[in-house]
Amino acid sequence: MKNNFIIYLGIILVVQPCLTTPVPKSVDFTSADDEQLNEHNKLYKQVLNNFIDFTLKSSEEFLDFTMKIQEEIKRNNDFPDRELPNRRHEKFAKDLANIKSSESEQTLLNMYRLTEDILSADREVSVKIIHSDEAENLIEKYKIREFMDKIRGRYMEFYENVSNSIELYANELSKTQKQDQQKLFDWNEDFSEIKDFHSKTDQFMLFFEYFKPCCDEE
């Protein structure tokens, strides 16, 4: 009988930046050179660095978590005819190593791709009706749905920190500077009101475009 759990293990193996929520760093937004909407802007650098740290640190924790799941699978002999770790797990470890050695723009592109994987994983695990009884039993046994709930919550906390950082940044600007950058603050107002994880993630992807349009896939 075909066992679908490997599919779900593969799903959560690409769901990495989710186990820790970065605390916004204290930033002095007083230099005129750092208050333009470009790649030198301090807010841009702060959010970018927090986003990368959030992803990398959580990925390392998640890799350890999934290794423990696979060890439990072996002990329980759930898949006597399967070789673990599987190729999906090995690819995750390799991708994580590549991200650590990437230049900033390539790293951001990888963060975007990983976040898209998280959205797909959340959709897959959330919709019970599409699962066979066997798959649903395994999802419950290894508490995959609970883990995805934690992921969703941590992302929402991260997004709240982003909004708070933008508000702090706005308070340090002159009236003229605020007017010049009003499109960013309008974006944050809309972003702050979104409660749905998927919609909020889609909106977050637009943040970096206000400073340095990038990360379009070739």
mmCIF file with all atom_site columns, C-alpha atoms in Angstrom:
data_model
loop_
_atom_site.group_PDB
_atom_site.id
_atom_site.type_symbol
_atom_site.label_atom_id
_atom_site.label_alt_id
_atom_site.label_comp_id
_atom_site.label_asym_id
_atom_site.label_entity_id
_atom_site.label_seq_id
_atom_site.pdbx_PDB_ins_code
_atom_site.Cartn_x
_atom_site.Cartn_y
_atom_site.Cartn_z
_atom_site.occupancy
_atom_site.B_iso_or_equiv
_atom_site.pdbx_formal_charge
_atom_site.auth_seq_id
_atom_site.auth_comp_id
_atom_site.auth_asym_id
_atom_site.auth_atom_id
_atom_site.pdbx_PDB_model_num
ATOM 1   C CA . MET A 1 1   ? 0.000   0.000  0.000   1.00 0.00 ? 1   MET A CA 1
ATOM 2   C CA . LYS A 1 2   ? 1.365   3.394  -0.960  1.00 0.00 ? 2   LYS A CA 1
ATOM 3   C CA . ASN A 1 3   ? 2.399   5.410  2.070   1.00 0.00 ? 3   ASN A CA 1
ATOM 4   C CA . ASN A 1 4   ? 1.867   9.159  1.808   1.00 0.00 ? 4   ASN A CA 1
ATOM 5   C CA . PHE A 1 5   ? 3.775   10.223 4.893   1.00 0.00 ? 5   PHE A CA 1
ATOM 6   C CA . ILE A 1 6   ? 7.002   10.711 2.976   1.00 0.00 ? 6   ILE A CA 1
ATOM 7   C CA . ILE A 1 7   ? 5.122   13.401 1.032   1.00 0.00 ? 7   ILE A CA 1
ATOM 8   C CA . TYR A 1 8   ? 4.283   15.250 4.230   1.00 0.00 ? 8   TYR A CA 1
ATOM 9   C CA . LEU A 1 9   ? 7.743   14.789 5.661   1.00 0.00 ? 9   LEU A CA 1
ATOM 10  C CA . GLY A 1 10  ? 9.004   16.299 2.415   1.00 0.00 ? 10  GLY A CA 1
ATOM 11  C CA . ILE A 1 11  ? 6.545   19.166 2.791   1.00 0.00 ? 11  ILE A CA 1
ATOM 12  C CA . ILE A 1 12  ? 7.724   20.161 6.241   1.00 0.00 ? 12  ILE A CA 1
ATOM 13  C CA . LEU A 1 13  ? 11.372  19.735 5.262   1.00 0.00 ? 13  LEU A CA 1
ATOM 14  C CA . VAL A 1 14  ? 11.067  22.830 3.092   1.00 0.00 ? 14  VAL A CA 1
ATOM 15  C CA . VAL A 1 15  ? 9.337   24.797 5.847   1.00 0.00 ? 15  VAL A CA 1
ATOM 16  C CA . GLN A 1 16  ? 12.278  26.260 7.649   1.00 0.00 ? 16  GLN A CA 1
ATOM 17  C CA . PRO A 1 17  ? 12.296  29.888 8.824   1.00 0.00 ? 17  PRO A CA 1
ATOM 18  C CA . CYS A 1 18  ? 9.776   29.427 11.544  1.00 0.00 ? 18  CYS A CA 1
ATOM 19  C CA . LEU A 1 19  ? 10.922  28.426 14.986  1.00 0.00 ? 19  LEU A CA 1
ATOM 20  C CA . THR A 1 20  ? 12.296  31.660 16.391  1.00 0.00 ? 20  THR A CA 1
ATOM 21  C CA . THR A 1 21  ? 10.968  35.204 16.268  1.00 0.00 ? 21  THR A CA 1
ATOM 22  C CA . PRO A 1 22  ? 13.618  37.922 16.015  1.00 0.00 ? 22  PRO A CA 1
ATOM 23  C CA . VAL A 1 23  ? 13.359  40.856 18.401  1.00 0.00 ? 23  VAL A CA 1
ATOM 24  C CA . PRO A 1 24  ? 13.651  44.132 16.487  1.00 0.00 ? 24  PRO A CA 1
ATOM 25  C CA . LYS A 1 25  ? 17.080  45.629 16.987  1.00 0.00 ? 25  LYS A CA 1
ATOM 26  C CA . SER A 1 26  ? 17.421  49.164 18.268  1.00 0.00 ? 26  SER A CA 1
ATOM 27  C CA . VAL A 1 27  ? 18.282  51.340 15.282  1.00 0.00 ? 27  VAL A CA 1
ATOM 28  C CA . ASP A 1 28  ? 19.164  55.028 15.190  1.00 0.00 ? 28  ASP A CA 1
ATOM 29  C CA . PHE A 1 29  ? 17.330  56.521 12.202  1.00 0.00 ? 29  PHE A CA 1
ATOM 30  C CA . THR A 1 30  ? 19.046  59.906 12.336  1.00 0.00 ? 30  THR A CA 1
ATOM 31  C CA . SER A 1 31  ? 21.457  59.976 9.398   1.00 0.00 ? 31  SER A CA 1
ATOM 32  C CA . ALA A 1 32  ? 20.099  61.717 6.295   1.00 0.00 ? 32  ALA A CA 1
ATOM 33  C CA . ASP A 1 33  ? 22.058  59.296 4.112   1.00 0.00 ? 33  ASP A CA 1
ATOM 34  C CA . ASP A 1 34  ? 20.088  56.412 5.635   1.00 0.00 ? 34  ASP A CA 1
ATOM 35  C CA . GLU A 1 35  ? 16.616  57.909 5.226   1.00 0.00 ? 35  GLU A CA 1
ATOM 36  C CA . GLN A 1 36  ? 16.103  57.556 1.480   1.00 0.00 ? 36  GLN A CA 1
ATOM 37  C CA . LEU A 1 37  ? 14.132  54.712 -0.075  1.00 0.00 ? 37  LEU A CA 1
ATOM 38  C CA . ASN A 1 38  ? 17.142  52.843 -1.426  1.00 0.00 ? 38  ASN A CA 1
ATOM 39  C CA . GLU A 1 39  ? 19.445  49.960 -0.502  1.00 0.00 ? 39  GLU A CA 1
ATOM 40  C CA . HIS A 1 40  ? 21.389  52.142 1.969   1.00 0.00 ? 40  HIS A CA 1
ATOM 41  C CA . ASN A 1 41  ? 18.318  52.842 4.087   1.00 0.00 ? 41  ASN A CA 1
ATOM 42  C CA . LYS A 1 42  ? 18.711  51.654 7.692   1.00 0.00 ? 42  LYS A CA 1
ATOM 43  C CA . LEU A 1 43  ? 15.181  50.303 7.884   1.00 0.00 ? 43  LEU A CA 1
ATOM 44  C CA . TYR A 1 44  ? 15.777  48.247 4.747   1.00 0.00 ? 44  TYR A CA 1
ATOM 45  C CA . LYS A 1 45  ? 19.017  46.847 6.174   1.00 0.00 ? 45  LYS A CA 1
ATOM 46  C CA . GLN A 1 46  ? 17.417  46.104 9.533   1.00 0.00 ? 46  GLN A CA 1
ATOM 47  C CA . VAL A 1 47  ? 14.439  44.212 8.126   1.00 0.00 ? 47  VAL A CA 1
ATOM 48  C CA . LEU A 1 48  ? 16.601  42.379 5.588   1.00 0.00 ? 48  LEU A CA 1
ATOM 49  C CA . ASN A 1 49  ? 19.091  41.267 8.247   1.00 0.00 ? 49  ASN A CA 1
ATOM 50  C CA . ASN A 1 50  ? 16.320  40.201 10.617  1.00 0.00 ? 50  ASN A CA 1
ATOM 51  C CA . PHE A 1 51  ? 14.583  38.269 7.847   1.00 0.00 ? 51  PHE A CA 1
ATOM 52  C CA . ILE A 1 52  ? 17.790  36.440 6.920   1.00 0.00 ? 52  ILE A CA 1
ATOM 53  C CA . ASP A 1 53  ? 18.674  35.710 10.561  1.00 0.00 ? 53  ASP A CA 1
ATOM 54  C CA . PHE A 1 54  ? 15.121  34.546 11.205  1.00 0.00 ? 54  PHE A CA 1
ATOM 55  C CA . THR A 1 55  ? 15.314  32.112 8.320   1.00 0.00 ? 55  THR A CA 1
ATOM 56  C CA . LEU A 1 56  ? 18.819  30.762 8.893   1.00 0.00 ? 56  LEU A CA 1
ATOM 57  C CA . LYS A 1 57  ? 18.561  30.210 12.642  1.00 0.00 ? 57  LYS A CA 1
ATOM 58  C CA . SER A 1 58  ? 15.150  28.616 12.337  1.00 0.00 ? 58  SER A CA 1
ATOM 59  C CA . SER A 1 59  ? 16.327  26.420 9.468   1.00 0.00 ? 59  SER A CA 1
ATOM 60  C CA . GLU A 1 60  ? 19.089  24.966 11.618  1.00 0.00 ? 60  GLU A CA 1
ATOM 61  C CA . GLU A 1 61  ? 16.610  24.228 14.416  1.00 0.00 ? 61  GLU A CA 1
ATOM 62  C CA . PHE A 1 62  ? 14.139  22.776 11.952  1.00 0.00 ? 62  PHE A CA 1
ATOM 63  C CA . LEU A 1 63  ? 16.759  20.509 10.393  1.00 0.00 ? 63  LEU A CA 1
ATOM 64  C CA . ASP A 1 64  ? 17.536  19.118 13.842  1.00 0.00 ? 64  ASP A CA 1
ATOM 65  C CA . PHE A 1 65  ? 13.805  18.670 14.536  1.00 0.00 ? 65  PHE A CA 1
ATOM 66  C CA . THR A 1 66  ? 13.195  16.730 11.329  1.00 0.00 ? 66  THR A CA 1
ATOM 67  C CA . MET A 1 67  ? 16.227  14.522 11.933  1.00 0.00 ? 67  MET A CA 1
ATOM 68  C CA . LYS A 1 68  ? 14.697  13.527 15.262  1.00 0.00 ? 68  LYS A CA 1
ATOM 69  C CA . ILE A 1 69  ? 11.424  12.697 13.500  1.00 0.00 ? 69  ILE A CA 1
ATOM 70  C CA . GLN A 1 70  ? 13.265  10.428 11.091  1.00 0.00 ? 70  GLN A CA 1
ATOM 71  C CA . GLU A 1 71  ? 15.049  8.706  13.973  1.00 0.00 ? 71  GLU A CA 1
ATOM 72  C CA . GLU A 1 72  ? 11.650  8.052  15.553  1.00 0.00 ? 72  GLU A CA 1
ATOM 73  C CA . ILE A 1 73  ? 10.346  6.670  12.252  1.00 0.00 ? 73  ILE A CA 1
ATOM 74  C CA . LYS A 1 74  ? 13.261  4.240  12.174  1.00 0.00 ? 74  LYS A CA 1
ATOM 75  C CA . ARG A 1 75  ? 12.714  3.165  15.786  1.00 0.00 ? 75  ARG A CA 1
ATOM 76  C CA . ASN A 1 76  ? 9.014   2.570  15.121  1.00 0.00 ? 76  ASN A CA 1
ATOM 77  C CA . ASN A 1 77  ? 9.822   0.746  11.871  1.00 0.00 ? 77  ASN A CA 1
ATOM 78  C CA . ASP A 1 78  ? 7.093   2.726  10.094  1.00 0.00 ? 78  ASP A CA 1
ATOM 79  C CA . PHE A 1 79  ? 8.829   2.375  6.734   1.00 0.00 ? 79  PHE A CA 1
ATOM 80  C CA . PRO A 1 80  ? 10.974  -0.768 6.697   1.00 0.00 ? 80  PRO A CA 1
ATOM 81  C CA . ASP A 1 81  ? 11.405  -0.482 2.917   1.00 0.00 ? 81  ASP A CA 1
ATOM 82  C CA . ARG A 1 82  ? 12.379  3.220  2.946   1.00 0.00 ? 82  ARG A CA 1
ATOM 83  C CA . GLU A 1 83  ? 15.859  4.678  3.223   1.00 0.00 ? 83  GLU A CA 1
ATOM 84  C CA . LEU A 1 84  ? 16.179  7.655  5.573   1.00 0.00 ? 84  LEU A CA 1
ATOM 85  C CA . PRO A 1 85  ? 17.186  10.409 5.418   1.00 0.00 ? 85  PRO A CA 1
ATOM 86  C CA . ASN A 1 86  ? 15.475  10.765 2.052   1.00 0.00 ? 86  ASN A CA 1
ATOM 87  C CA . ARG A 1 87  ? 16.615  12.913 -0.854  1.00 0.00 ? 87  ARG A CA 1
ATOM 88  C CA . ARG A 1 88  ? 14.268  15.712 0.196   1.00 0.00 ? 88  ARG A CA 1
ATOM 89  C CA . HIS A 1 89  ? 15.988  15.965 3.559   1.00 0.00 ? 89  HIS A CA 1
ATOM 90  C CA . GLU A 1 90  ? 19.437  15.893 1.992   1.00 0.00 ? 90  GLU A CA 1
ATOM 91  C CA . LYS A 1 91  ? 18.439  18.651 -0.440  1.00 0.00 ? 91  LYS A CA 1
ATOM 92  C CA . PHE A 1 92  ? 17.189  20.778 2.446   1.00 0.00 ? 92  PHE A CA 1
ATOM 93  C CA . ALA A 1 93  ? 20.558  20.506 4.215   1.00 0.00 ? 93  ALA A CA 1
ATOM 94  C CA . LYS A 1 94  ? 22.373  21.378 0.981   1.00 0.00 ? 94  LYS A CA 1
ATOM 95  C CA . ASP A 1 95  ? 20.102  24.367 0.282   1.00 0.00 ? 95  ASP A CA 1
ATOM 96  C CA . LEU A 1 96  ? 20.681  25.672 3.794   1.00 0.00 ? 96  LEU A CA 1
ATOM 97  C CA . ALA A 1 97  ? 24.450  25.496 3.288   1.00 0.00 ? 97  ALA A CA 1
ATOM 98  C CA . ASN A 1 98  ? 24.112  27.325 -0.041  1.00 0.00 ? 98  ASN A CA 1
ATOM 99  C CA . ILE A 1 99  ? 22.043  30.099 1.535   1.00 0.00 ? 99  ILE A CA 1
ATOM 100 C CA . LYS A 1 100 ? 24.711  30.722 4.165   1.00 0.00 ? 100 LYS A CA 1
ATOM 101 C CA . SER A 1 101 ? 27.334  31.252 1.466   1.00 0.00 ? 101 SER A CA 1
ATOM 102 C CA . SER A 1 102 ? 25.187  33.392 -0.867  1.00 0.00 ? 102 SER A CA 1
ATOM 103 C CA . GLU A 1 103 ? 25.487  37.089 -1.592  1.00 0.00 ? 103 GLU A CA 1
ATOM 104 C CA . SER A 1 104 ? 22.713  39.230 -0.087  1.00 0.00 ? 104 SER A CA 1
ATOM 105 C CA . GLU A 1 105 ? 20.507  39.469 -3.176  1.00 0.00 ? 105 GLU A CA 1
ATOM 106 C CA . GLN A 1 106 ? 20.721  35.756 -3.883  1.00 0.00 ? 106 GLN A CA 1
ATOM 107 C CA . THR A 1 107 ? 20.015  35.071 -0.218  1.00 0.00 ? 107 THR A CA 1
ATOM 108 C CA . LEU A 1 108 ? 16.871  37.196 -0.359  1.00 0.00 ? 108 LEU A CA 1
ATOM 109 C CA . LEU A 1 109 ? 15.739  35.358 -3.471  1.00 0.00 ? 109 LEU A CA 1
ATOM 110 C CA . ASN A 1 110 ? 16.204  32.058 -1.630  1.00 0.00 ? 110 ASN A CA 1
ATOM 111 C CA . MET A 1 111 ? 14.217  33.414 1.319   1.00 0.00 ? 111 MET A CA 1
ATOM 112 C CA . TYR A 1 112 ? 11.369  34.208 -1.061  1.00 0.00 ? 112 TYR A CA 1
ATOM 113 C CA . ARG A 1 113 ? 11.442  30.698 -2.485  1.00 0.00 ? 113 ARG A CA 1
ATOM 114 C CA . LEU A 1 114 ? 11.497  29.081 0.950   1.00 0.00 ? 114 LEU A CA 1
ATOM 115 C CA . THR A 1 115 ? 8.581   31.227 2.085   1.00 0.00 ? 115 THR A CA 1
ATOM 116 C CA . GLU A 1 116 ? 6.581   30.081 -0.934  1.00 0.00 ? 116 GLU A CA 1
ATOM 117 C CA . ASP A 1 117 ? 7.314   26.502 0.148   1.00 0.00 ? 117 ASP A CA 1
ATOM 118 C CA . ILE A 1 118 ? 5.925   27.308 3.592   1.00 0.00 ? 118 ILE A CA 1
ATOM 119 C CA . LEU A 1 119 ? 2.677   28.606 2.122   1.00 0.00 ? 119 LEU A CA 1
ATOM 120 C CA . SER A 1 120 ? 2.286   25.420 0.083   1.00 0.00 ? 120 SER A CA 1
ATOM 121 C CA . ALA A 1 121 ? 3.039   23.239 3.107   1.00 0.00 ? 121 ALA A CA 1
ATOM 122 C CA . ASP A 1 122 ? 0.518   25.091 5.252   1.00 0.00 ? 122 ASP A CA 1
ATOM 123 C CA . ARG A 1 123 ? -2.183  24.630 2.621   1.00 0.00 ? 123 ARG A CA 1
ATOM 124 C CA . GLU A 1 124 ? -1.414  20.920 2.225   1.00 0.00 ? 124 GLU A CA 1
ATOM 125 C CA . VAL A 1 125 ? -1.472  20.098 5.926   1.00 0.00 ? 125 VAL A CA 1
ATOM 126 C CA . SER A 1 126 ? -4.466  22.314 6.758   1.00 0.00 ? 126 SER A CA 1
ATOM 127 C CA . VAL A 1 127 ? -6.944  20.736 4.329   1.00 0.00 ? 127 VAL A CA 1
ATOM 128 C CA . LYS A 1 128 ? -7.907  17.410 5.921   1.00 0.00 ? 128 LYS A CA 1
ATOM 129 C CA . ILE A 1 129 ? -10.334 16.402 3.193   1.00 0.00 ? 129 ILE A CA 1
ATOM 130 C CA . ILE A 1 130 ? -7.544  15.748 0.652   1.00 0.00 ? 130 ILE A CA 1
ATOM 131 C CA . HIS A 1 131 ? -5.735  13.207 2.858   1.00 0.00 ? 131 HIS A CA 1
ATOM 132 C CA . SER A 1 132 ? -6.210  9.454  2.965   1.00 0.00 ? 132 SER A CA 1
ATOM 133 C CA . ASP A 1 133 ? -6.960  7.937  6.379   1.00 0.00 ? 133 ASP A CA 1
ATOM 134 C CA . GLU A 1 134 ? -3.436  6.542  6.461   1.00 0.00 ? 134 GLU A CA 1
ATOM 135 C CA . ALA A 1 135 ? -1.850  9.919  5.738   1.00 0.00 ? 135 ALA A CA 1
ATOM 136 C CA . GLU A 1 136 ? -4.074  11.670 8.284   1.00 0.00 ? 136 GLU A CA 1
ATOM 137 C CA . ASN A 1 137 ? -3.132  9.146  10.984  1.00 0.00 ? 137 ASN A CA 1
ATOM 138 C CA . LEU A 1 138 ? 0.562   9.745  10.356  1.00 0.00 ? 138 LEU A CA 1
ATOM 139 C CA . ILE A 1 139 ? 0.136   13.535 10.362  1.00 0.00 ? 139 ILE A CA 1
ATOM 140 C CA . GLU A 1 140 ? -1.499  13.231 13.779  1.00 0.00 ? 140 GLU A CA 1
ATOM 141 C CA . LYS A 1 141 ? 1.040   10.716 15.087  1.00 0.00 ? 141 LYS A CA 1
ATOM 142 C CA . TYR A 1 142 ? 4.010   12.970 14.356  1.00 0.00 ? 142 TYR A CA 1
ATOM 143 C CA . LYS A 1 143 ? 2.108   16.171 15.234  1.00 0.00 ? 143 LYS A CA 1
ATOM 144 C CA . ILE A 1 144 ? 2.846   17.772 11.882  1.00 0.00 ? 144 ILE A CA 1
ATOM 145 C CA . ARG A 1 145 ? -0.263  19.949 11.966  1.00 0.00 ? 145 ARG A CA 1
ATOM 146 C CA . GLU A 1 146 ? 0.648   21.298 15.415  1.00 0.00 ? 146 GLU A CA 1
ATOM 147 C CA . PHE A 1 147 ? 4.107   22.100 14.133  1.00 0.00 ? 147 PHE A CA 1
ATOM 148 C CA . MET A 1 148 ? 2.667   24.000 11.177  1.00 0.00 ? 148 MET A CA 1
ATOM 149 C CA . ASP A 1 149 ? 0.444   25.956 13.573  1.00 0.00 ? 149 ASP A CA 1
ATOM 150 C CA . LYS A 1 150 ? 3.578   27.078 15.435  1.00 0.00 ? 150 LYS A CA 1
ATOM 151 C CA . ILE A 1 151 ? 5.193   28.062 12.149  1.00 0.00 ? 151 ILE A CA 1
ATOM 152 C CA . ARG A 1 152 ? 2.219   30.202 11.207  1.00 0.00 ? 152 ARG A CA 1
ATOM 153 C CA . GLY A 1 153 ? 2.194   31.905 14.598  1.00 0.00 ? 153 GLY A CA 1
ATOM 154 C CA . ARG A 1 154 ? 5.917   32.681 14.547  1.00 0.00 ? 154 ARG A CA 1
ATOM 155 C CA . TYR A 1 155 ? 5.648   34.222 11.093  1.00 0.00 ? 155 TYR A CA 1
ATOM 156 C CA . MET A 1 156 ? 2.786   36.435 12.219  1.00 0.00 ? 156 MET A CA 1
ATOM 157 C CA . GLU A 1 157 ? 4.904   37.612 15.172  1.00 0.00 ? 157 GLU A CA 1
ATOM 158 C CA . PHE A 1 158 ? 7.773   38.378 12.805  1.00 0.00 ? 158 PHE A CA 1
ATOM 159 C CA . TYR A 1 159 ? 5.456   40.424 10.572  1.00 0.00 ? 159 TYR A CA 1
ATOM 160 C CA . GLU A 1 160 ? 4.211   42.373 13.585  1.00 0.00 ? 160 GLU A CA 1
ATOM 161 C CA . ASN A 1 161 ? 7.823   43.224 14.437  1.00 0.00 ? 161 ASN A CA 1
ATOM 162 C CA . VAL A 1 162 ? 8.310   44.519 10.889  1.00 0.00 ? 162 VAL A CA 1
ATOM 163 C CA . SER A 1 163 ? 5.319   46.850 11.253  1.00 0.00 ? 163 SER A CA 1
ATOM 164 C CA . ASN A 1 164 ? 6.612   48.110 14.608  1.00 0.00 ? 164 ASN A CA 1
ATOM 165 C CA . SER A 1 165 ? 10.026  48.837 13.080  1.00 0.00 ? 165 SER A CA 1
ATOM 166 C CA . ILE A 1 166 ? 8.417   50.859 10.285  1.00 0.00 ? 166 ILE A CA 1
ATOM 167 C CA . GLU A 1 167 ? 6.426   52.910 12.799  1.00 0.00 ? 167 GLU A CA 1
ATOM 168 C CA . LEU A 1 168 ? 9.606   53.626 14.769  1.00 0.00 ? 168 LEU A CA 1
ATOM 169 C CA . TYR A 1 169 ? 11.350  54.663 11.566  1.00 0.00 ? 169 TYR A CA 1
ATOM 170 C CA . ALA A 1 170 ? 8.478   56.995 10.605  1.00 0.00 ? 170 ALA A CA 1
ATOM 171 C CA . ASN A 1 171 ? 8.634   58.750 13.980  1.00 0.00 ? 171 ASN A CA 1
ATOM 172 C CA . GLU A 1 172 ? 12.272  59.702 13.327  1.00 0.00 ? 172 GLU A CA 1
ATOM 173 C CA . LEU A 1 173 ? 11.565  61.406 9.989   1.00 0.00 ? 173 LEU A CA 1
ATOM 174 C CA . SER A 1 174 ? 10.770  65.027 9.284   1.00 0.00 ? 174 SER A CA 1
ATOM 175 C CA . LYS A 1 175 ? 7.372   66.001 7.894   1.00 0.00 ? 175 LYS A CA 1
ATOM 176 C CA . THR A 1 176 ? 8.847   66.394 4.408   1.00 0.00 ? 176 THR A CA 1
ATOM 177 C CA . GLN A 1 177 ? 10.559  63.010 4.558   1.00 0.00 ? 177 GLN A CA 1
ATOM 178 C CA . LYS A 1 178 ? 7.317   61.353 5.638   1.00 0.00 ? 178 LYS A CA 1
ATOM 179 C CA . GLN A 1 179 ? 5.506   62.901 2.695   1.00 0.00 ? 179 GLN A CA 1
ATOM 180 C CA . ASP A 1 180 ? 8.210   61.698 0.299   1.00 0.00 ? 180 ASP A CA 1
ATOM 181 C CA . GLN A 1 181 ? 7.921   58.144 1.645   1.00 0.00 ? 181 GLN A CA 1
ATOM 182 C CA . GLN A 1 182 ? 4.166   58.031 2.171   1.00 0.00 ? 182 GLN A CA 1
ATOM 183 C CA . LYS A 1 183 ? 3.771   55.036 -0.150  1.00 0.00 ? 183 LYS A CA 1
ATOM 184 C CA . LEU A 1 184 ? 5.788   52.923 2.309   1.00 0.00 ? 184 LEU A CA 1
ATOM 185 C CA . PHE A 1 185 ? 3.629   53.992 5.250   1.00 0.00 ? 185 PHE A CA 1
ATOM 186 C CA . ASP A 1 186 ? 0.446   53.375 3.266   1.00 0.00 ? 186 ASP A CA 1
ATOM 187 C CA . TRP A 1 187 ? 1.769   49.892 2.534   1.00 0.00 ? 187 TRP A CA 1
ATOM 188 C CA . ASN A 1 188 ? 2.431   49.284 6.240   1.00 0.00 ? 188 ASN A CA 1
ATOM 189 C CA . GLU A 1 189 ? -1.061  50.423 7.178   1.00 0.00 ? 189 GLU A CA 1
ATOM 190 C CA . ASP A 1 190 ? -2.555  47.852 4.818   1.00 0.00 ? 190 ASP A CA 1
ATOM 191 C CA . PHE A 1 191 ? -0.012  45.233 5.908   1.00 0.00 ? 191 PHE A CA 1
ATOM 192 C CA . SER A 1 192 ? -0.813  45.723 9.612   1.00 0.00 ? 192 SER A CA 1
ATOM 193 C CA . GLU A 1 193 ? -4.522  45.132 9.054   1.00 0.00 ? 193 GLU A CA 1
ATOM 194 C CA . ILE A 1 194 ? -4.121  41.769 7.295   1.00 0.00 ? 194 ILE A CA 1
ATOM 195 C CA . LYS A 1 195 ? -4.844  38.815 9.595   1.00 0.00 ? 195 LYS A CA 1
ATOM 196 C CA . ASP A 1 196 ? -4.652  35.924 7.127   1.00 0.00 ? 196 ASP A CA 1
ATOM 197 C CA . PHE A 1 197 ? -1.223  34.246 7.055   1.00 0.00 ? 197 PHE A CA 1
ATOM 198 C CA . HIS A 1 198 ? -1.130  33.661 3.301   1.00 0.00 ? 198 HIS A CA 1
ATOM 199 C CA . SER A 1 199 ? -2.339  37.135 2.358   1.00 0.00 ? 199 SER A CA 1
ATOM 200 C CA . LYS A 1 200 ? 0.028   38.781 4.840   1.00 0.00 ? 200 LYS A CA 1
ATOM 201 C CA . THR A 1 201 ? 2.983   36.818 3.487   1.00 0.00 ? 201 THR A CA 1
ATOM 202 C CA . ASP A 1 202 ? 2.158   37.867 -0.072  1.00 0.00 ? 202 ASP A CA 1
ATOM 203 C CA . GLN A 1 203 ? 2.036   41.489 1.097   1.00 0.00 ? 203 GLN A CA 1
ATOM 204 C CA . PHE A 1 204 ? 5.342   41.207 2.980   1.00 0.00 ? 204 PHE A CA 1
ATOM 205 C CA . MET A 1 205 ? 7.109   40.183 -0.221  1.00 0.00 ? 205 MET A CA 1
ATOM 206 C CA . LEU A 1 206 ? 6.479   43.712 -1.524  1.00 0.00 ? 206 LEU A CA 1
ATOM 207 C CA . PHE A 1 207 ? 8.370   45.458 1.303   1.00 0.00 ? 207 PHE A CA 1
ATOM 208 C CA . PHE A 1 208 ? 11.855  45.191 -0.205  1.00 0.00 ? 208 PHE A CA 1
ATOM 209 C CA . GLU A 1 209 ? 10.645  46.467 -3.571  1.00 0.00 ? 209 GLU A CA 1
ATOM 210 C CA . TYR A 1 210 ? 10.200  49.957 -2.094  1.00 0.00 ? 210 TYR A CA 1
ATOM 211 C CA . PHE A 1 211 ? 13.951  50.162 -1.491  1.00 0.00 ? 211 PHE A CA 1
ATOM 212 C CA . LYS A 1 212 ? 15.629  48.006 -4.115  1.00 0.00 ? 212 LYS A CA 1
ATOM 213 C CA . PRO A 1 213 ? 13.563  46.095 -6.676  1.00 0.00 ? 213 PRO A CA 1
ATOM 214 C CA . CYS A 1 214 ? 15.179  42.712 -6.931  1.00 0.00 ? 214 CYS A CA 1
ATOM 215 C CA . CYS A 1 215 ? 14.780  38.989 -6.775  1.00 0.00 ? 215 CYS A CA 1
ATOM 216 C CA . ASP A 1 216 ? 12.885  38.474 -9.996  1.00 0.00 ? 216 ASP A CA 1
ATOM 217 C CA . GLU A 1 217 ? 13.590  34.944 -11.121 1.00 0.00 ? 217 GLU A CA 1
ATOM 218 C CA . GLU A 1 218 ? 15.368  34.673 -14.422 1.00 0.00 ? 218 GLU A CA 1
#
